[in-house]
Short mmCIF file of C-alpha atoms in Angstrom, two decimals:
data_model
loop_
_atom_site.label_atom_id
_atom_site.label_comp_id
_atom_site.label_asym_id
_atom_site.label_seq_id
_atom_site.Cartn_x
_atom_site.Cartn_y
_atom_site.Cartn_z
CA MET G 1 -36.30 103.14 13.16
CA ARG G 2 -39.98 102.23 13.07
CA TYR G 3 -41.25 101.26 9.64
CA SER G 4 -44.22 103.24 8.35
CA ILE G 5 -45.41 105.07 5.26
CA PHE G 6 -43.83 108.19 6.71
CA SER G 7 -40.38 106.63 7.20
CA LEU G 8 -40.61 105.21 3.68
CA LEU G 9 -41.40 108.62 2.20
CA ALA G 10 -38.70 110.35 4.25
CA ASN G 11 -36.07 107.89 3.10
CA ALA G 12 -37.26 108.06 -0.47
CA LEU G 13 -36.69 111.84 -0.44
CA GLY G 14 -33.23 111.23 1.00
CA GLY G 15 -32.24 108.71 -1.64
CA HIS G 16 -32.68 105.76 0.75
CA ARG G 17 -29.31 106.48 2.36
CA ALA G 18 -30.55 106.73 5.95
CA TRP G 19 -31.77 103.14 6.43
CA LYS G 20 -30.06 101.41 9.32
CA PRO G 21 -29.18 97.68 9.66
CA VAL G 22 -32.20 95.61 10.57
CA TRP G 23 -30.36 93.97 13.49
CA ARG G 24 -26.91 94.03 15.10
CA ASP G 25 -24.43 91.30 14.24
CA ALA G 26 -23.47 90.95 17.89
CA ALA G 27 -20.28 89.48 19.33
CA PRO G 28 -20.85 86.93 22.12
CA LYS G 29 -20.52 88.04 25.72
CA ASP G 30 -18.98 85.88 28.42
CA SER G 31 -22.34 85.24 30.11
CA TYR G 32 -26.09 85.71 29.70
CA ASP G 33 -29.19 85.14 31.78
CA ALA G 34 -30.51 82.83 29.04
CA VAL G 35 -29.21 81.37 25.80
CA VAL G 36 -31.35 80.09 22.93
CA VAL G 37 -29.48 77.70 20.64
CA GLY G 38 -30.73 77.94 17.06
CA GLY G 39 -31.26 81.05 14.95
CA GLY G 40 -34.32 79.87 13.09
CA GLY G 41 -37.87 81.13 13.48
CA HIS G 42 -38.53 79.19 16.70
CA GLY G 43 -35.32 80.30 18.40
CA LEU G 44 -35.66 83.95 17.42
CA ALA G 45 -39.33 83.97 18.41
CA ALA G 46 -38.44 82.51 21.82
CA ALA G 47 -35.80 85.20 22.36
CA TYR G 48 -38.24 87.92 21.35
CA TYR G 49 -40.95 86.69 23.72
CA LEU G 50 -38.42 86.26 26.53
CA ALA G 51 -37.71 89.97 26.18
CA ARG G 52 -41.23 91.16 25.45
CA ASN G 53 -43.31 88.93 27.75
CA HIS G 54 -40.84 88.31 30.58
CA GLY G 55 -38.54 91.32 30.59
CA MET G 56 -35.36 89.27 30.03
CA THR G 57 -32.92 91.30 27.93
CA ARG G 58 -29.59 89.58 28.73
CA VAL G 59 -30.45 86.91 26.18
CA ALA G 60 -28.45 85.54 23.26
CA VAL G 61 -29.47 83.57 20.20
CA LEU G 62 -26.58 81.42 18.95
CA GLU G 63 -26.62 80.26 15.31
CA LYS G 64 -23.88 78.18 13.72
CA GLY G 65 -24.41 79.78 10.29
CA TRP G 66 -26.56 82.75 9.42
CA ILE G 67 -30.04 83.15 10.86
CA GLY G 68 -32.63 81.27 8.81
CA SER G 69 -30.02 79.05 7.16
CA GLY G 70 -31.64 75.90 8.56
CA ASN G 71 -35.22 74.67 8.26
CA ALA G 72 -36.70 78.15 8.70
CA GLY G 73 -35.54 78.99 5.18
CA ARG G 74 -36.11 75.50 3.75
CA ASN G 75 -39.85 74.83 3.99
CA THR G 76 -43.02 75.34 1.98
CA THR G 77 -44.28 78.25 4.17
CA ILE G 78 -47.71 76.78 5.02
CA ILE G 79 -49.60 77.96 8.13
CA ARG G 80 -52.70 76.15 9.43
CA SER G 81 -54.37 74.71 12.54
CA ASN G 82 -56.51 71.95 10.99
CA TYR G 83 -55.53 69.20 13.43
CA LEU G 84 -57.58 66.43 15.04
CA LEU G 85 -56.29 65.71 18.53
CA ASP G 86 -57.07 67.73 21.64
CA GLY G 87 -53.37 67.90 22.47
CA ASN G 88 -52.44 69.46 19.10
CA ILE G 89 -55.25 71.84 18.15
CA PRO G 90 -54.73 74.44 20.94
CA LEU G 91 -51.08 75.16 20.11
CA TYR G 92 -51.54 75.42 16.36
CA GLU G 93 -54.63 77.60 16.87
CA GLN G 94 -52.60 79.82 19.20
CA ALA G 95 -50.10 80.10 16.35
CA MET G 96 -52.85 81.07 13.93
CA ARG G 97 -54.03 83.85 16.25
CA LEU G 98 -50.48 85.11 16.58
CA TRP G 99 -49.94 84.93 12.81
CA GLY G 100 -52.99 87.16 12.37
CA GLY G 101 -51.38 90.05 14.28
CA LEU G 102 -47.71 89.23 13.77
CA GLU G 103 -46.88 92.02 11.33
CA GLN G 104 -48.36 94.68 13.59
CA ASP G 105 -46.58 93.21 16.62
CA LEU G 106 -43.16 93.03 14.92
CA ASN G 107 -43.60 96.15 12.75
CA TYR G 108 -42.38 94.05 9.84
CA ASN G 109 -44.01 92.68 6.71
CA ALA G 110 -43.90 88.90 7.12
CA MET G 111 -46.13 88.51 4.02
CA VAL G 112 -48.78 86.53 5.92
CA SER G 113 -51.41 85.50 3.36
CA GLN G 114 -54.47 83.72 4.80
CA ARG G 115 -55.92 82.49 1.51
CA GLY G 116 -57.11 79.14 2.85
CA VAL G 117 -55.89 75.55 3.11
CA LEU G 118 -57.90 72.86 1.31
CA ASN G 119 -57.33 69.17 2.11
CA LEU G 120 -58.84 67.05 -0.65
CA HIS G 121 -60.54 63.69 -0.08
CA HIS G 122 -61.02 60.92 -2.64
CA SER G 123 -63.29 58.34 -0.97
CA ASP G 124 -66.25 58.06 1.38
CA ALA G 125 -64.01 56.83 4.20
CA GLN G 126 -61.68 59.79 3.77
CA ARG G 127 -64.62 62.17 3.70
CA ASP G 128 -65.85 60.75 7.02
CA ALA G 129 -62.36 61.15 8.52
CA TYR G 130 -62.26 64.80 7.41
CA ALA G 131 -65.75 65.36 8.82
CA ARG G 132 -64.48 64.05 12.16
CA ARG G 133 -61.46 66.33 12.02
CA GLY G 134 -63.61 69.32 11.09
CA ASN G 135 -65.94 68.65 14.01
CA ALA G 136 -62.98 68.39 16.38
CA MET G 137 -61.68 71.71 15.09
CA ARG G 138 -65.04 73.41 15.55
CA LEU G 139 -65.28 72.11 19.13
CA HIS G 140 -62.09 74.12 19.78
CA GLY G 141 -63.47 77.21 18.03
CA VAL G 142 -61.41 76.68 14.87
CA ASP G 143 -63.00 77.38 11.50
CA ALA G 144 -63.65 74.32 9.30
CA GLU G 145 -65.86 73.75 6.28
CA LEU G 146 -66.55 70.42 4.56
CA LEU G 147 -66.93 70.85 0.79
CA ASP G 148 -68.41 68.47 -1.76
CA ALA G 149 -66.93 67.92 -5.21
CA GLU G 150 -68.78 70.87 -6.72
CA GLY G 151 -67.63 73.15 -3.94
CA VAL G 152 -64.04 72.18 -4.63
CA ARG G 153 -64.58 72.55 -8.37
CA ARG G 154 -65.68 76.16 -7.92
CA MET G 155 -62.46 76.90 -6.01
CA ALA G 156 -60.05 74.90 -8.17
CA PRO G 157 -61.54 73.90 -11.55
CA PHE G 158 -58.11 72.85 -12.83
CA LEU G 159 -57.90 69.74 -10.61
CA ASN G 160 -58.30 66.23 -12.04
CA PHE G 161 -61.84 65.46 -10.89
CA ASP G 162 -62.97 62.63 -13.12
CA ASP G 163 -60.22 61.24 -15.35
CA ALA G 164 -58.12 59.96 -12.45
CA ARG G 165 -57.49 56.83 -10.44
CA PHE G 166 -58.52 58.78 -7.34
CA PRO G 167 -61.20 61.31 -8.40
CA VAL G 168 -61.65 64.36 -6.15
CA THR G 169 -64.84 63.88 -4.12
CA GLY G 170 -64.56 66.94 -1.85
CA GLY G 171 -62.37 68.48 0.78
CA LEU G 172 -61.92 70.11 4.18
CA LEU G 173 -61.33 73.86 4.01
CA GLN G 174 -59.79 76.11 6.65
CA LYS G 175 -60.19 79.62 5.29
CA ARG G 176 -57.82 81.22 7.83
CA GLY G 177 -54.95 78.96 6.77
CA GLY G 178 -52.47 80.05 4.12
CA THR G 179 -48.79 80.94 3.84
CA ALA G 180 -46.18 83.34 5.22
CA ARG G 181 -42.79 84.32 3.84
CA HIS G 182 -40.30 82.19 5.78
CA ASP G 183 -37.31 84.53 5.41
CA ALA G 184 -39.38 87.57 6.36
CA VAL G 185 -40.60 85.80 9.52
CA VAL G 186 -37.00 85.16 10.57
CA TRP G 187 -35.94 88.73 9.78
CA GLY G 188 -38.96 90.21 11.53
CA TYR G 189 -38.35 88.30 14.75
CA ALA G 190 -34.62 89.06 14.59
CA ARG G 191 -35.25 92.78 14.22
CA ALA G 192 -37.86 92.84 16.99
CA ALA G 193 -35.67 90.84 19.38
CA ASP G 194 -32.65 93.03 18.64
CA ARG G 195 -34.67 96.17 19.39
CA ARG G 196 -35.34 94.75 22.86
CA GLY G 197 -31.66 94.12 23.57
CA VAL G 198 -31.26 90.48 22.52
CA ASP G 199 -27.84 89.57 21.08
CA ILE G 200 -28.05 87.65 17.79
CA VAL G 201 -24.72 85.86 17.37
CA GLN G 202 -24.16 84.31 13.95
CA ASN G 203 -21.37 81.94 12.88
CA CYS G 204 -21.25 80.63 16.45
CA GLU G 205 -21.74 76.86 16.56
CA VAL G 206 -22.68 75.32 19.89
CA THR G 207 -20.61 72.16 20.21
CA ALA G 208 -21.68 71.00 23.67
CA VAL G 209 -23.88 71.78 26.66
CA ARG G 210 -21.85 72.13 29.86
CA ARG G 211 -23.43 70.92 33.08
CA GLU G 212 -22.32 70.57 36.68
CA ALA G 213 -24.10 68.52 39.37
CA GLY G 214 -27.14 68.03 37.13
CA GLN G 215 -27.48 71.74 36.36
CA VAL G 216 -26.71 73.47 33.07
CA VAL G 217 -24.05 76.15 33.47
CA GLY G 218 -23.43 77.20 29.86
CA VAL G 219 -22.50 76.10 26.37
CA GLU G 220 -19.26 75.41 24.53
CA THR G 221 -19.13 77.16 21.17
CA SER G 222 -16.79 77.65 18.24
CA ARG G 223 -16.21 81.16 19.63
CA GLY G 224 -15.51 80.15 23.20
CA TYR G 225 -17.41 79.19 26.34
CA ILE G 226 -20.58 81.14 27.19
CA ALA G 227 -22.04 80.86 30.68
CA ALA G 228 -25.81 80.75 31.18
CA PRO G 229 -28.05 79.19 33.87
CA VAL G 230 -30.87 78.73 31.37
CA VAL G 231 -30.46 77.18 27.91
CA GLY G 232 -33.14 76.41 25.34
CA LEU G 233 -32.42 73.99 22.49
CA SER G 234 -34.27 74.80 19.28
CA VAL G 235 -32.10 73.19 16.61
CA ALA G 236 -34.55 70.97 14.67
CA GLY G 237 -32.77 68.03 13.03
CA HIS G 238 -29.69 68.44 15.22
CA SER G 239 -31.64 68.17 18.50
CA SER G 240 -30.56 64.60 19.30
CA ARG G 241 -26.88 65.29 18.56
CA LEU G 242 -26.72 68.37 20.79
CA ALA G 243 -28.83 66.83 23.57
CA GLU G 244 -26.41 63.90 23.63
CA THR G 245 -23.68 66.26 24.85
CA ALA G 246 -25.84 66.86 27.92
CA GLY G 247 -26.25 63.13 28.51
CA LEU G 248 -29.74 62.88 26.98
CA ARG G 249 -31.06 60.41 24.44
CA LEU G 250 -34.07 61.88 22.65
CA PRO G 251 -36.94 59.91 21.04
CA VAL G 252 -36.38 61.58 17.65
CA GLU G 253 -34.72 60.71 14.34
CA SER G 254 -33.25 63.10 11.77
CA HIS G 255 -34.69 62.78 8.26
CA LEU G 256 -34.38 64.75 5.07
CA LEU G 257 -37.41 66.59 3.64
CA GLN G 258 -37.25 68.17 0.20
CA ALA G 259 -39.25 71.05 -1.25
CA PHE G 260 -39.50 72.44 -4.78
CA VAL G 261 -40.50 75.51 -6.74
CA SER G 262 -41.42 75.85 -10.41
CA GLU G 263 -40.90 78.67 -12.84
CA ALA G 264 -43.27 81.62 -12.38
CA VAL G 265 -46.74 81.60 -13.93
CA LYS G 266 -49.77 83.87 -13.70
CA PRO G 267 -51.97 83.54 -10.56
CA LEU G 268 -53.32 79.99 -10.51
CA ILE G 269 -53.46 78.33 -7.07
CA PRO G 270 -56.00 80.15 -4.85
CA GLY G 271 -54.46 79.04 -1.55
CA VAL G 272 -52.87 75.79 -0.35
CA ILE G 273 -54.10 72.48 -1.74
CA THR G 274 -53.16 69.01 -0.49
CA PHE G 275 -53.63 65.70 -2.32
CA GLY G 276 -55.52 63.16 -0.22
CA ALA G 277 -54.55 60.06 -2.22
CA GLY G 278 -50.83 60.70 -1.85
CA HIS G 279 -48.51 63.06 -0.02
CA PHE G 280 -48.40 66.23 -2.10
CA TYR G 281 -49.07 69.85 -1.13
CA ILE G 282 -48.86 72.96 -3.26
CA SER G 283 -49.29 76.73 -3.12
CA GLN G 284 -48.17 79.69 -5.21
CA SER G 285 -45.62 82.27 -4.13
CA ASP G 286 -45.95 86.01 -4.64
CA LYS G 287 -43.36 85.71 -7.42
CA GLY G 288 -45.62 83.26 -9.25
CA GLY G 289 -43.66 80.05 -8.69
CA LEU G 290 -45.57 76.94 -7.59
CA VAL G 291 -44.14 75.78 -4.25
CA PHE G 292 -44.70 72.10 -3.46
CA GLY G 293 -43.46 69.12 -1.48
CA GLY G 294 -44.29 65.61 -0.32
CA ASP G 295 -42.77 62.71 1.60
CA LEU G 296 -39.47 62.34 3.41
CA ASP G 297 -36.56 60.84 1.53
CA GLY G 298 -36.88 57.74 3.68
CA TYR G 299 -33.47 57.49 5.32
CA ASN G 300 -31.72 59.14 8.27
CA SER G 301 -29.53 62.02 7.21
CA TYR G 302 -27.99 65.34 8.27
CA ALA G 303 -27.49 66.47 4.65
CA GLN G 304 -29.46 69.47 3.32
CA ARG G 305 -29.94 67.83 -0.05
CA GLY G 306 -32.12 65.04 -1.39
CA ASN G 307 -32.18 62.24 -3.92
CA LEU G 308 -33.98 61.65 -7.20
CA PRO G 309 -36.56 59.00 -6.14
CA ALA G 310 -38.20 61.49 -3.76
CA VAL G 311 -38.29 64.10 -6.54
CA GLU G 312 -40.01 61.61 -8.84
CA ASP G 313 -42.52 60.60 -6.15
CA VAL G 314 -43.51 64.20 -5.41
CA CYS G 315 -43.86 65.08 -9.08
CA GLU G 316 -45.96 61.97 -9.71
CA GLY G 317 -48.36 63.08 -6.96
CA GLY G 318 -48.60 66.53 -8.51
CA MET G 319 -49.29 65.11 -11.95
CA ALA G 320 -52.01 62.85 -10.59
CA LEU G 321 -53.72 65.80 -8.90
CA MET G 322 -53.30 68.45 -11.60
CA PRO G 323 -51.78 67.15 -14.86
CA MET G 324 -51.33 70.65 -16.27
CA ILE G 325 -48.24 71.24 -14.12
CA GLY G 326 -46.40 68.75 -16.32
CA ARG G 327 -45.85 71.64 -18.73
CA LEU G 328 -43.87 73.62 -16.14
CA ARG G 329 -40.13 73.48 -15.53
CA MET G 330 -38.89 72.93 -12.01
CA LEU G 331 -36.73 75.91 -11.07
CA ARG G 332 -34.97 74.65 -7.93
CA SER G 333 -35.22 72.33 -4.94
CA TRP G 334 -33.81 72.27 -1.43
CA GLY G 335 -33.79 70.04 1.63
CA GLY G 336 -34.23 70.48 5.37
CA VAL G 337 -33.13 68.20 8.21
CA VAL G 338 -36.27 67.53 10.27
CA ASP G 339 -36.46 65.94 13.71
CA MET G 340 -39.11 63.24 13.48
CA SER G 341 -40.56 62.19 16.83
CA GLN G 342 -41.87 58.71 17.56
CA ASP G 343 -45.52 59.83 17.47
CA GLY G 344 -45.32 62.68 14.97
CA SER G 345 -45.95 65.45 17.53
CA PRO G 346 -43.48 67.97 19.01
CA ILE G 347 -41.75 68.20 22.36
CA ILE G 348 -41.70 71.45 24.38
CA ASP G 349 -40.58 70.57 27.87
CA ARG G 350 -37.92 70.82 30.53
CA THR G 351 -35.28 68.09 30.51
CA PRO G 352 -33.82 66.05 33.41
CA VAL G 353 -30.93 68.55 33.39
CA ASP G 354 -31.99 71.56 35.46
CA GLY G 355 -32.06 74.75 33.39
CA LEU G 356 -32.03 72.91 30.05
CA TYR G 357 -35.21 73.18 27.98
CA LEU G 358 -36.15 71.45 24.75
CA ASN G 359 -38.11 72.49 21.67
CA ALA G 360 -37.90 69.61 19.21
CA GLY G 361 -39.68 66.85 17.28
CA TRP G 362 -41.65 69.12 14.94
CA CYS G 363 -41.58 66.67 12.02
CA TYR G 364 -43.28 68.37 9.03
CA GLY G 365 -45.05 71.02 11.10
CA GLY G 366 -42.43 73.36 12.53
CA PHE G 367 -42.90 76.49 10.45
CA LYS G 368 -46.64 76.82 10.92
CA ALA G 369 -46.18 76.74 14.71
CA THR G 370 -43.40 79.36 14.83
CA PRO G 371 -45.10 82.10 16.90
CA ALA G 372 -46.69 79.69 19.39
CA ALA G 373 -43.58 77.51 19.70
CA GLY G 374 -41.48 80.58 20.48
CA TRP G 375 -44.09 81.85 22.94
CA CYS G 376 -44.27 78.51 24.80
CA LEU G 377 -40.50 77.96 24.86
CA ALA G 378 -39.98 81.47 26.24
CA HIS G 379 -42.56 80.91 28.97
CA LEU G 380 -40.96 77.58 29.86
CA MET G 381 -37.46 79.07 30.05
CA ALA G 382 -38.61 82.06 32.09
CA THR G 383 -40.88 80.25 34.58
CA GLY G 384 -39.99 76.56 34.41
CA ARG G 385 -43.67 75.78 33.71
CA SER G 386 -45.42 74.76 30.50
CA TRP G 387 -47.78 77.18 28.80
CA PRO G 388 -51.29 75.57 28.71
CA THR G 389 -51.35 75.07 24.94
CA ALA G 390 -48.12 73.04 25.13
CA ALA G 391 -49.08 70.98 28.17
CA ALA G 392 -49.39 67.76 26.13
CA TYR G 393 -45.93 68.07 24.57
CA ARG G 394 -44.11 66.41 27.46
CA LEU G 395 -40.81 64.64 26.95
CA ASP G 396 -41.81 61.74 29.21
CA ARG G 397 -44.96 60.86 27.24
CA PHE G 398 -43.00 58.24 25.32
CA ALA G 399 -42.31 56.47 28.64
CA THR G 400 -45.81 56.88 30.09
CA GLY G 401 -47.69 56.05 26.88
CA HIS G 402 -49.53 59.39 26.59
CA LEU G 403 -48.75 59.68 22.88
CA LEU G 404 -50.12 62.22 20.38
CA ASP G 405 -50.32 60.07 17.26
CA GLU G 406 -52.11 62.52 14.94
CA LYS G 407 -51.99 60.18 11.93
CA GLY G 408 -52.53 56.97 13.86
CA GLN G 409 -49.55 55.34 12.18
CA GLY G 410 -47.74 53.99 15.22
CA ALA G 411 -44.33 54.51 16.78
CA GLN G 412 -42.26 54.79 13.62
CA PRO G 413 -40.93 58.30 12.93
CA ASN G 414 -40.70 58.10 9.14
CA LEU G 415 -44.45 57.37 8.90
CA HIS G 416 -45.44 60.69 10.45
#
């Protein structure tokens, strides 16, 4: 069933009893032409683009829980392409272009809201760094606007401009940035992939990658062995553990990242705002809750829960930026297991095992890249070659020294 105003009216007249399931809860087959491990946004997007762009329909997405139960449903929903390095800007800008037409492509409301992303600066040196980033963005055709303090004040008069240790002196604005509903993105890709014949297999944990003579031949799962000559790993914080079963040691660490939402209030935050003197970012959901986050918890973990010191640190950053939020009650929090790479940039590449492809190391930035990451992984799995926007995301860059250190912090994953 294609969604439209006409299908909505027809079902309304029929008491909404004719709606069909959005996707099939498929049982696994014995073999497929390609298997994508991980039922998050990246994995489902890759399966969809394998079917749509490359005509591969004997494809399965294997998820150990329910689709979107991992990081895809545990983030702060921000989309943007305001990066500095030549190796990063093209992919995130590709994602922004795909976000712009995603709902029409999928025939599903992903609640994409391009209300702008504003990165605040608090010193002359930080202003100069943002000017450099903005110029790099514009050289790639990406929109960027450097605002002074008054320009920021007109957008967000509620910020702490003067009575603060780090007064707001301006910011870098990307007007096309914003947010998208993470669950809706997962559901939209699942529905679109299913309509093209992809099997979405839930409650099917992949326990090992089987290989013979240096070639992948399939995967071992909690529901039996599944044969496939092409396998794509898109499992975020569990990338290193699963790759180890194929004899690979990845340059990533698994860390916990928390996010939070407050009780609902009237419209307040115009878009996405980030604090430049600390790690704090905030936006407002359609329900009215303030959605915000900050730093990692600071230790390696596979647990989808956090600890109190990180909660305190994030809330302190929020209070320093906009003291008025101290009057709100925090409604809930959640945690995601992120795969932090050694230079803070992702990996989309073939592995030394023939037929095994990797999409990992997304650190904080996985959700915003969802459409482009899926597109590039699908192209890699179908052709064995990297899509141009992902050419810099090679696995061997950590051996050759061709790093993409966006923050310039060095080879320490927790700093990125």
